[in-house]
PDB file of C-alpha atoms in Angstrom:
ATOM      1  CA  UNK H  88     107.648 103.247  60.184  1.00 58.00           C
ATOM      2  CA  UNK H  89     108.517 104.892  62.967  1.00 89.00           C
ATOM      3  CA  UNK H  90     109.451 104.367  67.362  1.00 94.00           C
ATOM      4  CA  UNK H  91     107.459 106.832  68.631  1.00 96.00           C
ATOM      5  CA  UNK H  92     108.337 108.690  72.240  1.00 96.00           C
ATOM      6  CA  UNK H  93     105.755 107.521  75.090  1.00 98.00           C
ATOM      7  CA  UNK H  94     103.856 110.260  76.625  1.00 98.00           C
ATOM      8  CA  UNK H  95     104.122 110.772  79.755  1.00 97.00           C
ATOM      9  CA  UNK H  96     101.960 110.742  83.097  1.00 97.00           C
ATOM     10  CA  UNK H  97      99.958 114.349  83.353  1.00 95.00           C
ATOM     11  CA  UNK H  98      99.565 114.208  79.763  1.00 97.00           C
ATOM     12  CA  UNK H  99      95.754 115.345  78.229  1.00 97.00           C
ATOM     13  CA  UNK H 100      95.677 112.536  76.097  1.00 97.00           C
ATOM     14  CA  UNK H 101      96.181 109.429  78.507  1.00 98.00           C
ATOM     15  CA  UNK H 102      93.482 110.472  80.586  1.00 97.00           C
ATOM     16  CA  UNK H 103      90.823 110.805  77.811  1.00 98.00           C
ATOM     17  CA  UNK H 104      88.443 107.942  76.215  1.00 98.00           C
ATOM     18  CA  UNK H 105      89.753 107.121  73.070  1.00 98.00           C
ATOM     19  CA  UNK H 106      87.652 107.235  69.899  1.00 98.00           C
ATOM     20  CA  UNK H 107      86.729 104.381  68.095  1.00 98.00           C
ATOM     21  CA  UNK H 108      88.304 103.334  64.569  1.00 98.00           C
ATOM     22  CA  UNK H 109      85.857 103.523  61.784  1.00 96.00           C
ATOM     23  CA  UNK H 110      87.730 103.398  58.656  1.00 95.00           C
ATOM     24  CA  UNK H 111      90.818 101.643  58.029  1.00 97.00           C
ATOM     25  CA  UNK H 112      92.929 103.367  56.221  1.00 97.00           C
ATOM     26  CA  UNK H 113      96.723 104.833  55.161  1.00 97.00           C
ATOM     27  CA  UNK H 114      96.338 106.790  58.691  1.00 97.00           C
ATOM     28  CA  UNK H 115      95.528 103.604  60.721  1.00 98.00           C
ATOM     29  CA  UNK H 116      97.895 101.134  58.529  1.00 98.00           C
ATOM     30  CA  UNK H 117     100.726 103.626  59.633  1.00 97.00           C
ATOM     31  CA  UNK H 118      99.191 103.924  63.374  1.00 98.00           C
ATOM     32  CA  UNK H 119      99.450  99.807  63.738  1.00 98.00           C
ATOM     33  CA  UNK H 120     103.359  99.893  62.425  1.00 98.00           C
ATOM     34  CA  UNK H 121     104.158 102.782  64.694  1.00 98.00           C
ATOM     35  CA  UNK H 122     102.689 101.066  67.355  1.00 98.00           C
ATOM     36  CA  UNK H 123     104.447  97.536  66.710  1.00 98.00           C
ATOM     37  CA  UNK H 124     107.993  99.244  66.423  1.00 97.00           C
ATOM     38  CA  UNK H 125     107.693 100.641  69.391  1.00 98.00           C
ATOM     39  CA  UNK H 126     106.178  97.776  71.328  1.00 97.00           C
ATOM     40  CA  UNK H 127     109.467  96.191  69.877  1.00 96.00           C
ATOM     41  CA  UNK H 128     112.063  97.640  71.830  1.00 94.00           C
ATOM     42  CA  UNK H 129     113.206  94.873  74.883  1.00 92.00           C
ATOM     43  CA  UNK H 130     111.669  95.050  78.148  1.00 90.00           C
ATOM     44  CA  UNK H 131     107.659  96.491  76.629  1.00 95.00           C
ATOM     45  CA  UNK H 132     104.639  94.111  76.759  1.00 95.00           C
ATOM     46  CA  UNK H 133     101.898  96.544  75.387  1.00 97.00           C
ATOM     47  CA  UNK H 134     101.579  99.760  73.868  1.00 98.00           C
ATOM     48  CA  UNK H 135      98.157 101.838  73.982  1.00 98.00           C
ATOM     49  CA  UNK H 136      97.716 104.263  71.337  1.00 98.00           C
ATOM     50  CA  UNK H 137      97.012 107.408  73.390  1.00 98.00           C
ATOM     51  CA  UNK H 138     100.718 105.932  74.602  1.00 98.00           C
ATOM     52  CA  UNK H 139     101.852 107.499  71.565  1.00 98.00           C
ATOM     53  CA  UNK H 140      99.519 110.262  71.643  1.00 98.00           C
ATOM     54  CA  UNK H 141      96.965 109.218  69.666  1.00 98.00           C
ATOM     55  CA  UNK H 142      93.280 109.296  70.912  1.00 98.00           C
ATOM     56  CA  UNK H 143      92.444 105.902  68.926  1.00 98.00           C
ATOM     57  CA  UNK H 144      91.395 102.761  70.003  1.00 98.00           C
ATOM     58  CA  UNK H 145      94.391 100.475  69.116  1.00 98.00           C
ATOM     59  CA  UNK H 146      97.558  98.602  71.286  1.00 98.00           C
ATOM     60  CA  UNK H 147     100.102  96.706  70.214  1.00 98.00           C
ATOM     61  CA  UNK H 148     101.774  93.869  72.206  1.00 98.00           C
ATOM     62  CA  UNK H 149     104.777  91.998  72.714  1.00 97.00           C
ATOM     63  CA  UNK H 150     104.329  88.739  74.781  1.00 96.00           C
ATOM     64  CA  UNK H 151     106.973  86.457  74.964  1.00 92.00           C
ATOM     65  CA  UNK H 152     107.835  86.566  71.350  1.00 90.00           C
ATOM     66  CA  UNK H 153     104.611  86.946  70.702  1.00 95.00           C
ATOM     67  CA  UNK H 154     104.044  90.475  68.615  1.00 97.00           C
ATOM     68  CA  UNK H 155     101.015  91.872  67.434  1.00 97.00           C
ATOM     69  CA  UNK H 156      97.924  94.688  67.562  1.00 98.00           C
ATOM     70  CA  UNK H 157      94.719  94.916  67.892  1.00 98.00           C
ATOM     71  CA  UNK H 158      91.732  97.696  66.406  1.00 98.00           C
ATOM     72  CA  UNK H 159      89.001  98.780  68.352  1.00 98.00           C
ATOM     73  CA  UNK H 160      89.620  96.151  71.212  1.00 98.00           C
ATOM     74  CA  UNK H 161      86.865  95.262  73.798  1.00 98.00           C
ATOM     75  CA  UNK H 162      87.541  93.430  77.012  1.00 98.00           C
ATOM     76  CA  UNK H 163      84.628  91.226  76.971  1.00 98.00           C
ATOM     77  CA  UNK H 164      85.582  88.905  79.445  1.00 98.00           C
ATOM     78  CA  UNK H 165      87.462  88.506  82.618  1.00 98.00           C
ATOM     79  CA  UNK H 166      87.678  85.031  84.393  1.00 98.00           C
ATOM     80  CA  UNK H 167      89.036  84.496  88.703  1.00 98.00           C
ATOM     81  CA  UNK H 168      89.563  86.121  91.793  1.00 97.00           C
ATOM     82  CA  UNK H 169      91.178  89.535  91.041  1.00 95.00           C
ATOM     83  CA  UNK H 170      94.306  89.595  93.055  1.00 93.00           C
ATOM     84  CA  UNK H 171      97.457  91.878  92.948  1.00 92.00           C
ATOM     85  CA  UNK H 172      99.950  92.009  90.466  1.00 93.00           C
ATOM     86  CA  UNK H 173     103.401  93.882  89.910  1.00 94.00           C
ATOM     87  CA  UNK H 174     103.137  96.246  87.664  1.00 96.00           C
ATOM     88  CA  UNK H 175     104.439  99.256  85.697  1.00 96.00           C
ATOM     89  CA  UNK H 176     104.027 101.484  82.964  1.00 97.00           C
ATOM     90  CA  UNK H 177     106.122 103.227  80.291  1.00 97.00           C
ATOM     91  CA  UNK H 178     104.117 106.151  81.032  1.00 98.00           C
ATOM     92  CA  UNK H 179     104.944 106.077  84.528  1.00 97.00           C
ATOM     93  CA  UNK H 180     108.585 105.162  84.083  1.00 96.00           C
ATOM     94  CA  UNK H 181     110.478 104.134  87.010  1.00 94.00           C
ATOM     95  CA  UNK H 182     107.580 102.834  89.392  1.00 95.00           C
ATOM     96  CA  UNK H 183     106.383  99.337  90.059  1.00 96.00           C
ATOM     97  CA  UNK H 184     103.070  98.740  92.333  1.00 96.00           C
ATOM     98  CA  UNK H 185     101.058  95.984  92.696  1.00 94.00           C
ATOM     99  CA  UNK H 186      97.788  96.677  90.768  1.00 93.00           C
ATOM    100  CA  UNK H 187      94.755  94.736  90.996  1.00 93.00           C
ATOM    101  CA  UNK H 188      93.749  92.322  88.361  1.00 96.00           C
ATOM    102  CA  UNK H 189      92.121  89.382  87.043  1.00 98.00           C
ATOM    103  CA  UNK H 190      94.048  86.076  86.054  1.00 98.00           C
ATOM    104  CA  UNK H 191      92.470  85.305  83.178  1.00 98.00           C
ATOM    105  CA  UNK H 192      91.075  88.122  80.605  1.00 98.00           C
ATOM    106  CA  UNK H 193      89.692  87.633  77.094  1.00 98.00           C
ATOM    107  CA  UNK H 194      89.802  91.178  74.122  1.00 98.00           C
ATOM    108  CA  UNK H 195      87.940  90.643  71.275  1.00 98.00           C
ATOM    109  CA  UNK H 196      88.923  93.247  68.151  1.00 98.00           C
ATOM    110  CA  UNK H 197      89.633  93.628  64.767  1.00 98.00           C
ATOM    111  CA  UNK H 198      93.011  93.070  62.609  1.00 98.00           C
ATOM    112  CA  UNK H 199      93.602  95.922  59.609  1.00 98.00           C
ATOM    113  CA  UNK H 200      91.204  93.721  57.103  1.00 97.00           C
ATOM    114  CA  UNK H 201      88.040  93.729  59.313  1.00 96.00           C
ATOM    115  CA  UNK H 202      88.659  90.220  60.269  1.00 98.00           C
ATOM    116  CA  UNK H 203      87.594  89.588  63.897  1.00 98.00           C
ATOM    117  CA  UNK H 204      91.014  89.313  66.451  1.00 97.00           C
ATOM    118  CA  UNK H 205      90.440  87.297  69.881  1.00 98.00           C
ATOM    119  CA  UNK H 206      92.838  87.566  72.474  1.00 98.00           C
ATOM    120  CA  UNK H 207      92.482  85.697  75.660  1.00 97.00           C
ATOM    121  CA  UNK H 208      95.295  84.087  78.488  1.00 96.00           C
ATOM    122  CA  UNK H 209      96.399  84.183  81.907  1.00 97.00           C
ATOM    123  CA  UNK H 210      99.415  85.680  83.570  1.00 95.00           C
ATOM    124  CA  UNK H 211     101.304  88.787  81.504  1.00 95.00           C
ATOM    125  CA  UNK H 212      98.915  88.158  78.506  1.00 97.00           C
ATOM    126  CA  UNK H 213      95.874  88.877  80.671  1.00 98.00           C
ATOM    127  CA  UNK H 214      97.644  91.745  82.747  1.00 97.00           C
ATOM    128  CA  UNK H 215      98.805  93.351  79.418  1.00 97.00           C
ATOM    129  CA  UNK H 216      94.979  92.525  78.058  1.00 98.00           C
ATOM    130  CA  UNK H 217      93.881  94.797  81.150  1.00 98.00           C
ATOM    131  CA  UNK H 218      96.020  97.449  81.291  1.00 98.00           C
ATOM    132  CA  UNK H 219      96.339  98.325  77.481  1.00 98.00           C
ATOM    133  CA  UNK H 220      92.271  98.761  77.325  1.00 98.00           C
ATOM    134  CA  UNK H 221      92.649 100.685  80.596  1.00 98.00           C
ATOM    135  CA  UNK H 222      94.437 103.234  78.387  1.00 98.00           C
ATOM    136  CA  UNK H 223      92.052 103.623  76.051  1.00 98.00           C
ATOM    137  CA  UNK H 224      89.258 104.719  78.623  1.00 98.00           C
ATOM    138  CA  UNK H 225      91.579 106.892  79.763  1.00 98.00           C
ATOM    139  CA  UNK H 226      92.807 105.109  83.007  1.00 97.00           C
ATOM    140  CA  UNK H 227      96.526 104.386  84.095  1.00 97.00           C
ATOM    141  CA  UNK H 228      97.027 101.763  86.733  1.00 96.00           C
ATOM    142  CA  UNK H 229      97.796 104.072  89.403  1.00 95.00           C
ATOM    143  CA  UNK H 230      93.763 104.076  89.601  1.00 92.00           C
ATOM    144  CA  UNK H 231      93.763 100.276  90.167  1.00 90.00           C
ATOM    145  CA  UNK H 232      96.188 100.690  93.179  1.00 93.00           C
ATOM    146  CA  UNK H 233      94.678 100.847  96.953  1.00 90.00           C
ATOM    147  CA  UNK H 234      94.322 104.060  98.520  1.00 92.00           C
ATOM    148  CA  UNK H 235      97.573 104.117 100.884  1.00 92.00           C
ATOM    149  CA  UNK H 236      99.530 102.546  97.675  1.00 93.00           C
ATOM    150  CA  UNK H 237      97.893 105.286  95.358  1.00 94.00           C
ATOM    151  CA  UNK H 238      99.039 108.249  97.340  1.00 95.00           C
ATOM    152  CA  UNK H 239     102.758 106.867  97.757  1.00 95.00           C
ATOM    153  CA  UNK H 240     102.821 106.018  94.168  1.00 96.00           C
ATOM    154  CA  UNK H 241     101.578 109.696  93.775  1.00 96.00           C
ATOM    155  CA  UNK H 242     104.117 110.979  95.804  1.00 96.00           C
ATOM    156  CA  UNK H 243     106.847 108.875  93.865  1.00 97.00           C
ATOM    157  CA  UNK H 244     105.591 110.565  90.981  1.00 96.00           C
ATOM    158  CA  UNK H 245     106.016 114.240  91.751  1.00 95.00           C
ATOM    159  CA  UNK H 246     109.546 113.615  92.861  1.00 96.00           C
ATOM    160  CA  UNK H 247     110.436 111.616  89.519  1.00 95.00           C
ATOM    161  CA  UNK H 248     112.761 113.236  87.440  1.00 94.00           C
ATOM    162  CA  UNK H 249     110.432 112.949  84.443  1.00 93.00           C
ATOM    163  CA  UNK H 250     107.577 114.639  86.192  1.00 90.00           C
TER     164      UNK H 250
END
């Protein structure tokens, strides 16, 4: 299909709970390619839906090598001490923060037959795991940063060029 443009911070869509996908069909076959070719370009680990403003629950991901999507994803478990972890966002281009998250995390979905898709890993799988379901409740991980880190990433982002 298609590379679709990221939307960007201050954008409706990325702060709003994403709907649930009931039927699979042209529409969500199409979503899932959009989502994987974009997800495809070097240096992208995950790709939220709302990312490319659609208000669906869906993300792509790109792990070492490892490329694929997942429907209607729910994080249903999340294993160790949370601790902080560098991260960034391609709708928040240009910043890195640490954000705080768990080691280990475990998404349980759907694939586009129905069947049942399990995710689950530590390090950049179980960061991307986090932060890709964050988007579909409508968070970024600027709300996962401490206060003091929150307003300076704040600040970084009303002086972006992008902004």
């Amino acid at each position: 299909m298609t590379v679709r443009p990221i939307r960007l911070f201050g954008d409706p869509v990325l702060r709003a709970v994403s709907a649930p996908i009931g039927r699979i069909d042209d529409g969500v076959r199409a979503l899932v390619q959009d989502l994987i070719d974009t997800v495809e370009l070097p240096g992208r680990a995950g790709v939220a839906a709302p990312q490319i403003g659609v208000g669906l629950r869906a993300f792509s991901y790109n792990i070492d090598g490892d490329v694929g999507y997942v429907l209607n994803p729910v994080l249903v478990e999340t294993r160790g001490e949370p601790e902080a972890v560098g991260e960034g966002c391609l709708s928040v281009p240009g910043l890195w923060h640490d954000a705080i998250r768990y080691p280990w995390a475990k998404v349980v979905g759907v694939d586009l037959d129905g069947a049942e898709v399990v995710l689950e890993g530590e390090g950049l799988l179980a960061q991307a795991l986090q932060h890709e379901t964050d988007h579909l409740d409508g968070m970024l991980y600027l709300s996962r940063l401490p206060a003091d880190t929150r307003r300076e990433a704040m600040r970084q982002v009303r002086e972006s060029e992008w902004f």
